[in-house]
Coordinates of C-alpha atoms in Angstrom, one line a residue:
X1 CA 48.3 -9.9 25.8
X2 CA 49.2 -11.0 22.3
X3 CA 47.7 -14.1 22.8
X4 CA 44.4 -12.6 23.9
X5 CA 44.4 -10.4 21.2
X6 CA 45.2 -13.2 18.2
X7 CA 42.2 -14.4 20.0
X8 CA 40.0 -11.6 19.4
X9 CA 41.3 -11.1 15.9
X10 CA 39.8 -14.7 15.2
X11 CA 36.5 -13.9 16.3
X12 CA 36.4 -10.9 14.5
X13 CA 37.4 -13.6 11.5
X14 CA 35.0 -15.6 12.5
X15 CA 32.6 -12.7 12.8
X16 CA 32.8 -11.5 9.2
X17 CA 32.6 -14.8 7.9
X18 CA 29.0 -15.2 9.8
X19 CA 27.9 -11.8 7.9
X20 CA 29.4 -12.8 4.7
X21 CA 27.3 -16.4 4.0
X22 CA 28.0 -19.0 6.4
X23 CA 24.5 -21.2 7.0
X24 CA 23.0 -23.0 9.4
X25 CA 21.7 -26.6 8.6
X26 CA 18.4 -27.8 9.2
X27 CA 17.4 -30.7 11.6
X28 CA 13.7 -30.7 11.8
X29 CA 11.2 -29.1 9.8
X30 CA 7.6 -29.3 9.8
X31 CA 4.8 -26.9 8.2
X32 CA 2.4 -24.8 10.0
X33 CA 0.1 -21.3 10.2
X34 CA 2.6 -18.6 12.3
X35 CA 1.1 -16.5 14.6
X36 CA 2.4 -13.1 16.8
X37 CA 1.0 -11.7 19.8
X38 CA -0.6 -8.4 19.2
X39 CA 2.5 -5.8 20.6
X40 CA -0.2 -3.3 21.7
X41 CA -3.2 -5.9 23.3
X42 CA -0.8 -8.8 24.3
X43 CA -3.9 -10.9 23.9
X44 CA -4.6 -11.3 20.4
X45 CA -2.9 -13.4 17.5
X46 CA -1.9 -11.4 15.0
X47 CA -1.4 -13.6 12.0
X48 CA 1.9 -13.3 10.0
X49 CA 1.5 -15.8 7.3
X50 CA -0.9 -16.1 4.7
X51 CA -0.9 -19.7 4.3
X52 CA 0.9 -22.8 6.0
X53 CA 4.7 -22.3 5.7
X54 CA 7.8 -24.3 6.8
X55 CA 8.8 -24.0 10.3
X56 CA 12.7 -25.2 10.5
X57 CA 14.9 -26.5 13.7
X58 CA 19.1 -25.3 12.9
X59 CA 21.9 -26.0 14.7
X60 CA 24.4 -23.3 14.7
X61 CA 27.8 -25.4 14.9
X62 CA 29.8 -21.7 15.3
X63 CA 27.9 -20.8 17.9
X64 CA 26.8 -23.9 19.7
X65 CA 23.3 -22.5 19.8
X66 CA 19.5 -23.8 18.5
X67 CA 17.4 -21.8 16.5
X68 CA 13.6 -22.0 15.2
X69 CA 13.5 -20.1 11.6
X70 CA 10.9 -19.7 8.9
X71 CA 10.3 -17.6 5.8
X72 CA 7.7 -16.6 4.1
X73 CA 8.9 -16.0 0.8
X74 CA 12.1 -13.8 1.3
X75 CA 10.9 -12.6 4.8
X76 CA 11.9 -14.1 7.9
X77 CA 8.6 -14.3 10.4
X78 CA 10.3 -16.7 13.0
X79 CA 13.8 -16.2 14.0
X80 CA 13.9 -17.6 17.6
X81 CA 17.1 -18.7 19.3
X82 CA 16.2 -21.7 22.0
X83 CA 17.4 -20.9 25.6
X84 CA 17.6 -23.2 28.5
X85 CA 15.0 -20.8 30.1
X86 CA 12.1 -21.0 27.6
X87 CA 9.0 -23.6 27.5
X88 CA 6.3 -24.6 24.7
X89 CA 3.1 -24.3 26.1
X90 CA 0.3 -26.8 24.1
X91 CA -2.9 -24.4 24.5
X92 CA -4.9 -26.9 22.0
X93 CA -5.3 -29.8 20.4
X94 CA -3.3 -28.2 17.3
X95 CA -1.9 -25.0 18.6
X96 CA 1.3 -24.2 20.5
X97 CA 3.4 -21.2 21.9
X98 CA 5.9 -20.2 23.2
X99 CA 8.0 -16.6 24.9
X100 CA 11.2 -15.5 23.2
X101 CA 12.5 -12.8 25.7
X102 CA 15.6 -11.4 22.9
X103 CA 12.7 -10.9 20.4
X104 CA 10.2 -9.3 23.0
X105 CA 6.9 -11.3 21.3
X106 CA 5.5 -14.7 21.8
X107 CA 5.3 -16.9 18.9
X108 CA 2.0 -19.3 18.0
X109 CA 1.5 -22.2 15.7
X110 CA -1.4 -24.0 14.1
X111 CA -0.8 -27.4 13.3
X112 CA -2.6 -29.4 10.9
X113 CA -3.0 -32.6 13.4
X114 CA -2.1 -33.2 17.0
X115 CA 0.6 -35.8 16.1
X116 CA 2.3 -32.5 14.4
X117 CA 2.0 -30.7 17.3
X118 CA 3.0 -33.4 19.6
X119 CA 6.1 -34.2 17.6
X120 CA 7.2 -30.2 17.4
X121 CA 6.8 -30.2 20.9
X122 CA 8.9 -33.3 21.6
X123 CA 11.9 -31.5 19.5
X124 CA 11.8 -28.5 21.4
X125 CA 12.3 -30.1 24.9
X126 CA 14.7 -32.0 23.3
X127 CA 16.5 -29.4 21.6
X128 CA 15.9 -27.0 24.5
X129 CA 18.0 -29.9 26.8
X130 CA 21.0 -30.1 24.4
X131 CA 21.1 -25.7 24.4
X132 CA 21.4 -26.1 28.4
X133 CA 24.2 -29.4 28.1
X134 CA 25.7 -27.0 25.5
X135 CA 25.9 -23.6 27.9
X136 CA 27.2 -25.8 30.5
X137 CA 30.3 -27.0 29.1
X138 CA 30.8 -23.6 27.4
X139 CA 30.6 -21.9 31.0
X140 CA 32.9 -24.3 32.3
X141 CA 35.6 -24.2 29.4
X142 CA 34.9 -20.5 30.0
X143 CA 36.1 -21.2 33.6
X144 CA 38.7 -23.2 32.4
X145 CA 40.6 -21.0 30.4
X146 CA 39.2 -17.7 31.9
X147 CA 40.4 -15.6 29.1
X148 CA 39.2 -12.0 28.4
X149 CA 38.3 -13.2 24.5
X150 CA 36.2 -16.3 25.7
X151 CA 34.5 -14.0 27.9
X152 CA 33.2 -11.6 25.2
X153 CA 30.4 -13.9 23.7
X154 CA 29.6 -13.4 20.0
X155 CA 26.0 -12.4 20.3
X156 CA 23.1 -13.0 18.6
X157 CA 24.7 -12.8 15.2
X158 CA 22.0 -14.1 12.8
X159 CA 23.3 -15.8 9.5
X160 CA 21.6 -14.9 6.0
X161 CA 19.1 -17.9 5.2
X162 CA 17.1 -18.0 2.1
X163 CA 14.1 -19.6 1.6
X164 CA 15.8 -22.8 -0.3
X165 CA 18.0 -23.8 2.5
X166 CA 15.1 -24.7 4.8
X167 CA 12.9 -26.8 2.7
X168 CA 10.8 -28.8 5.0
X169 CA 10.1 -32.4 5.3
X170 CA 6.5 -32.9 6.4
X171 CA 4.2 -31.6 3.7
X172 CA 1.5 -31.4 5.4
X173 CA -0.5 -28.2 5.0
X174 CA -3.0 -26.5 7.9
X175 CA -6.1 -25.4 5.8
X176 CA -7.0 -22.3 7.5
X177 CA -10.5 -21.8 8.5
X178 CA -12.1 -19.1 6.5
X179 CA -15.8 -19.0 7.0
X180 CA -17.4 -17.2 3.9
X181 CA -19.9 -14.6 3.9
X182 CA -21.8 -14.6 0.8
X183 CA -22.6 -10.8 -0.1
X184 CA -26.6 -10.0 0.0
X185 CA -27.8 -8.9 -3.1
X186 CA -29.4 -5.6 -2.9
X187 CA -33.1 -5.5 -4.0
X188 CA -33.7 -2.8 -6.7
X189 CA -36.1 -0.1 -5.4
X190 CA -36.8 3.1 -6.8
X191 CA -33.6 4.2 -4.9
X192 CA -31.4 3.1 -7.6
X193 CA -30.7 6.4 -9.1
X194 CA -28.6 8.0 -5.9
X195 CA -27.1 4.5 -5.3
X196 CA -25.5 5.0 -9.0
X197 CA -24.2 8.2 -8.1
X198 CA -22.8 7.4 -4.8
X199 CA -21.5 4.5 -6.8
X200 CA -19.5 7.0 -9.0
X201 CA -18.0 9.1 -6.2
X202 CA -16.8 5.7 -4.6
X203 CA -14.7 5.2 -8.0
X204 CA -13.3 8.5 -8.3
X205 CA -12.6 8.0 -4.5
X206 CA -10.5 4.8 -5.0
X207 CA -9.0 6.2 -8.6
X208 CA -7.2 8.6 -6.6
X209 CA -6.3 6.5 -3.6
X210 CA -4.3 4.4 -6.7
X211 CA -3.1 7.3 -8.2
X212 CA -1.5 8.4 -4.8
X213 CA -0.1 5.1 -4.0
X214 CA 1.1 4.5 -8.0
X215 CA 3.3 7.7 -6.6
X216 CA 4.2 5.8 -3.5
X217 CA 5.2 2.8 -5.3
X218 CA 7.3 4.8 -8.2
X219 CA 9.5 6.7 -4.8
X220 CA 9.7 3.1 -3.1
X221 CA 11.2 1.7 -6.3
X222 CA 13.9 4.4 -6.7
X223 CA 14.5 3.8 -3.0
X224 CA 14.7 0.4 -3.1
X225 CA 17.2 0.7 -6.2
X226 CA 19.3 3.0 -4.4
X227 CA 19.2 0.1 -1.4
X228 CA 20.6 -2.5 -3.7
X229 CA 23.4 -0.9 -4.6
X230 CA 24.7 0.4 -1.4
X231 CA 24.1 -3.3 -0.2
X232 CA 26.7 -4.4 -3.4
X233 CA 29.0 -1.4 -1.7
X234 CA 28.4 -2.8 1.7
X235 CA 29.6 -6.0 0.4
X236 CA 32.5 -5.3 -0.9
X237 CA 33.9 -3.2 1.9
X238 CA 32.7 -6.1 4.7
X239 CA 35.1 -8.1 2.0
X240 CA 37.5 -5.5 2.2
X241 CA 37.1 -5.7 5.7
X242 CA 37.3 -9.8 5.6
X243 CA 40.9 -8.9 3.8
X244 CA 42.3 -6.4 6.0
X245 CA 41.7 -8.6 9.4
X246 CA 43.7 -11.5 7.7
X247 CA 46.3 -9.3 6.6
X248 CA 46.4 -8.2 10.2
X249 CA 46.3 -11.5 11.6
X250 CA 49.1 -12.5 9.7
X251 CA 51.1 -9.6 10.8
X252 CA 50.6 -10.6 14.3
X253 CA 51.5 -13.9 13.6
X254 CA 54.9 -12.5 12.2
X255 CA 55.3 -10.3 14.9
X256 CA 55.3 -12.8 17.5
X257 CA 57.5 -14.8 15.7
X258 CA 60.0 -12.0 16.2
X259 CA 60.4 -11.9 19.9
X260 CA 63.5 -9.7 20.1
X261 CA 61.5 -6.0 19.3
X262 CA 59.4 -6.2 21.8
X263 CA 59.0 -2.5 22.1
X264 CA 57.9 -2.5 18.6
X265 CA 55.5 -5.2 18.5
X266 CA 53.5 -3.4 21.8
X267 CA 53.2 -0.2 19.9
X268 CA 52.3 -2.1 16.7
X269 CA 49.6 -4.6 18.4
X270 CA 48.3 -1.3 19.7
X271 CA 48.0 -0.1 16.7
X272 CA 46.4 -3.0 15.5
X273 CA 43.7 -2.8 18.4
X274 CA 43.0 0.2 17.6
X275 CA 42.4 -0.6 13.7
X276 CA 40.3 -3.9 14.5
X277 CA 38.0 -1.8 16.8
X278 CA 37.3 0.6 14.1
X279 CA 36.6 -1.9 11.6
X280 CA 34.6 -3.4 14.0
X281 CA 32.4 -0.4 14.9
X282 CA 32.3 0.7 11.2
X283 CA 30.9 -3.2 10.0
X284 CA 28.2 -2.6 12.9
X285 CA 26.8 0.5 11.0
X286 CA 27.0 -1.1 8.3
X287 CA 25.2 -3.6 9.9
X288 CA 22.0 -1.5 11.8
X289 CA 22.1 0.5 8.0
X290 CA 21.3 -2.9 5.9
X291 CA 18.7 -3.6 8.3
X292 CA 17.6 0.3 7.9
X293 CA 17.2 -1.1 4.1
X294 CA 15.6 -3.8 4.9
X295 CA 13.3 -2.4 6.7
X296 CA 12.3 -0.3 4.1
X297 CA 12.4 -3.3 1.7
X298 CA 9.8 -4.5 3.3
X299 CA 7.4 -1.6 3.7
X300 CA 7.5 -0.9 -0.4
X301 CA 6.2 -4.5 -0.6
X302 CA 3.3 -3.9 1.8
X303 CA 2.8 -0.9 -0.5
X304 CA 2.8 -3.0 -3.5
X305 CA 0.4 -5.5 -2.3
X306 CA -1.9 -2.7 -0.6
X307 CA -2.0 -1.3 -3.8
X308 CA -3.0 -4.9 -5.8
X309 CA -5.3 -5.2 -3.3
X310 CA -7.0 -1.4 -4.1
X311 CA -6.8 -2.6 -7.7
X312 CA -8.9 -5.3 -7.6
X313 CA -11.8 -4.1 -5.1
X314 CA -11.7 -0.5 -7.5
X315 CA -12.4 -3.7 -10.5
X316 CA -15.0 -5.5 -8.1
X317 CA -16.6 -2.6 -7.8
X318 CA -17.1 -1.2 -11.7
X319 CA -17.8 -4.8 -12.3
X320 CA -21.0 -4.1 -9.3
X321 CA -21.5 -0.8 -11.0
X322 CA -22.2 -2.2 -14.3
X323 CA -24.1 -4.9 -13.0
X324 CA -26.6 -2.4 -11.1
X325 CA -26.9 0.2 -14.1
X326 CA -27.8 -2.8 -16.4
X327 CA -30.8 -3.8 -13.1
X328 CA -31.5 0.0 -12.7
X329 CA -32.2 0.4 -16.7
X330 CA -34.3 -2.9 -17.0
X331 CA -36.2 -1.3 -13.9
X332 CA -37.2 1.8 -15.6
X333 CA -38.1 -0.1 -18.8
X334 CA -40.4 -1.9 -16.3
X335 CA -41.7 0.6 -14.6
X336 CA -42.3 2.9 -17.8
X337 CA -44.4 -0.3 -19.1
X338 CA -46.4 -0.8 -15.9
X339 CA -47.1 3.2 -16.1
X340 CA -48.4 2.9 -20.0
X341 CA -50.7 -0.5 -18.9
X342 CA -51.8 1.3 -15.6
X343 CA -52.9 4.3 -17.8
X344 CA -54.5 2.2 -20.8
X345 CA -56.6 -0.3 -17.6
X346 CA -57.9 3.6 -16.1
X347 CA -59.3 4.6 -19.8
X348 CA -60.7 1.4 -20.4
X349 CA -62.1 1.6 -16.6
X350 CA -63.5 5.0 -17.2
X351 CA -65.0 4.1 -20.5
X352 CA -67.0 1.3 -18.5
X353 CA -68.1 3.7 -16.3
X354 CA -69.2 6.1 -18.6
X355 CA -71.1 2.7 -20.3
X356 CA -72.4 2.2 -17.0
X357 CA -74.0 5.5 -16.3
X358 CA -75.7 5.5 -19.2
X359 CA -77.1 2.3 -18.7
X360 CA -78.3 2.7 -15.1
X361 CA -79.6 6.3 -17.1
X362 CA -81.9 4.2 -18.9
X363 CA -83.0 1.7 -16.6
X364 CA -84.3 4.6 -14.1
X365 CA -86.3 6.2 -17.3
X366 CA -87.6 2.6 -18.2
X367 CA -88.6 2.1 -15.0
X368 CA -90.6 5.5 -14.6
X369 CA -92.0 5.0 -17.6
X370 CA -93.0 1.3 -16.1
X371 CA -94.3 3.2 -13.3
X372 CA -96.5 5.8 -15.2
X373 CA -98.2 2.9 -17.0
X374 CA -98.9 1.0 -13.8
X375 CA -100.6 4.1 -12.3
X376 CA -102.5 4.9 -15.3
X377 CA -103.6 1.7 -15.7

């Protein structure tokens, strides 16, 4: 009993030091577009980089295990742990997938070249080979030494990466395909007056769509302030923690040392027991609340950007505005002209006819009077 639970005092050790920093090396990294499958269709991609990012292989010595990671910036968009059970699938010449059961998706990549592909591929059967050799001799030194401690695995306890510690090698870059779609220009008409005004609303409109998500953005920051500062807290009680296990684990060390109180040592291991399981359950709501944080971390930067994004399309479209007041004011100058040389042509026209009348007056008198003399003569 007091071996098994020295035992479980050093994973609990070995736990916190996991949480606290410890990090996984890179073996093979290569660059590449990342792609989800859509959680509500399961058939389309849903894209969950913007550009081509590093896509990293890591061995986890603590843990024995193989893991596919990549960031985007700060945020993790692949964290996939390889099991004996999974398979990459090549659907393409340059794209490949495969099922992560733990994470409930399926992940995609777009490769620049087939060789990329090819190679990824070739490292995950390999890697996937060594994560069965490795849960082999782990279930047999399990079977080996049978103990209750062994038989508690550690779980899928992730370590902190950043987005230095996974620099890739191959710096080769996919170019996405991104057809583009000129924008037809409209042709100025005599509607150009209500377009302006439409044009007006649509501004107010996406003024106070910013507005409301400047008020958005203001809450997230306080939130997110408030986050960093109970992750400093968080810190130093997981280091508290960190301090309190090795104080215990020296205190069992001491009191197995003294083998005559046996009495005393039960009632004090159970003690201890009890202590480590609520340090335990407390660092896992710690735990599930930093993700909580997270979590919210990340939805005030999708604000952020939403809002940059309504920022620029409310200045692409004063920029539009302007453009079609300065079309819709040369158009009435235009038109204004044409009116004044359309009512100068219909006087001079007039005129003429008035010219002509007369004229075709005369001839019919000249030619009566032609007439008359014919007949008297």
């Amino acid at each position: 009993m007091l071996k098994n639970f020295l035992c479980q005092s050093h994973f609990f050790l070995l736990h916190v030091e996991v949480l606290l920093g410890t990090l996984e090396q890179p073996i093979f990294s290569t660059r590449a577009h990342v792609f989800q499958i859509d959680p509500n269709t399961k058939k389309n991609w849903v894209p969950t980089s913007k550009h081509a990012v590093t896509v990293s292989y890591f061995f986890d010595s603590t843990r024995n295990v193989y893991r596919i990671i990549s960031l985007d910036g700060s945020k993790a968009i692949i964290n996939s742990t390889i099991t004996p059970n999974m398979t990459f699938t090549k659907t393409s010449q340059k794209f490949g997938q495969w099922a992560d059961s733990r994470a409930n998706t399926v992940y995609g990549l777009g490769f620049s070249s087939e060789s990329h592909l090819v190679k990824f591929a070739e490292k995950f059967a390999e890697f996937k080979e060594a994560a069965r050799l490795a849960k082999e001799k782990s279930q047999e030194k399990m079977e080996l030494t049978s103990t209750p401690s062994q038989e508690s695995a550690p779980g899928d306890l992730q370590s902190p990466l950043t987005s230095e510690s996974i620099n890739g090698t191959d710096n080769d870059r996919v170019t996405p395909d991104t057809p583009q779609h000129p924008e037809a220009r409209a042709e100025p008409s005599q509607n150009a007056l209500p377009f302006s005004h439409s044009s007006s609303s649509i501004n107010k409109h996406w003024e106070a769509e910013l507005a409301a998500l400047k008020g958005n953005n203001a809450k997230l920051t306080a939130a997110l302030l408030e986050s960093t500062a109970n992750v400093k807290q968080w810190k130093q009680q997981l280091a508290a923690y960190q301090e309190e296990a090795e104080r215990l684990h020296k205190r069992v060390t001491e009191l197995e040392c003294v083998s005559g109180q046996t009495t005393g040592i039960k009632s004090q291991k159970t003690e201890l027991n009890r202590t480590i399981e609520e340090l335990e359950l407390a660092l896992k709501a710690k735990e599930e609340e930093l993700e909580r944080l997270k979590a919210e971390v990340e939805s005030a930067n999708e604000f952020r950007s939403q809002r940059d994004s309504l920022t620029q399309r409310l200045q692409e479209t004063e920029v539009r505005n302007q453009t079609l007041e300065a079309q819709l004011t040369d158009l009435e100058q235009r038109l204004e002209s044409s009116q004044l040389e359309r009512e100068a042509f219909r006087k001079s026209l007039r005129s003429l006819l008035e010219l002509l009348d007369s004229k075709i007056f005369e001839l019919n008198e000249l030619r009566d009077a032609l007439a008359k003399l014919l007949e008297g003569s």
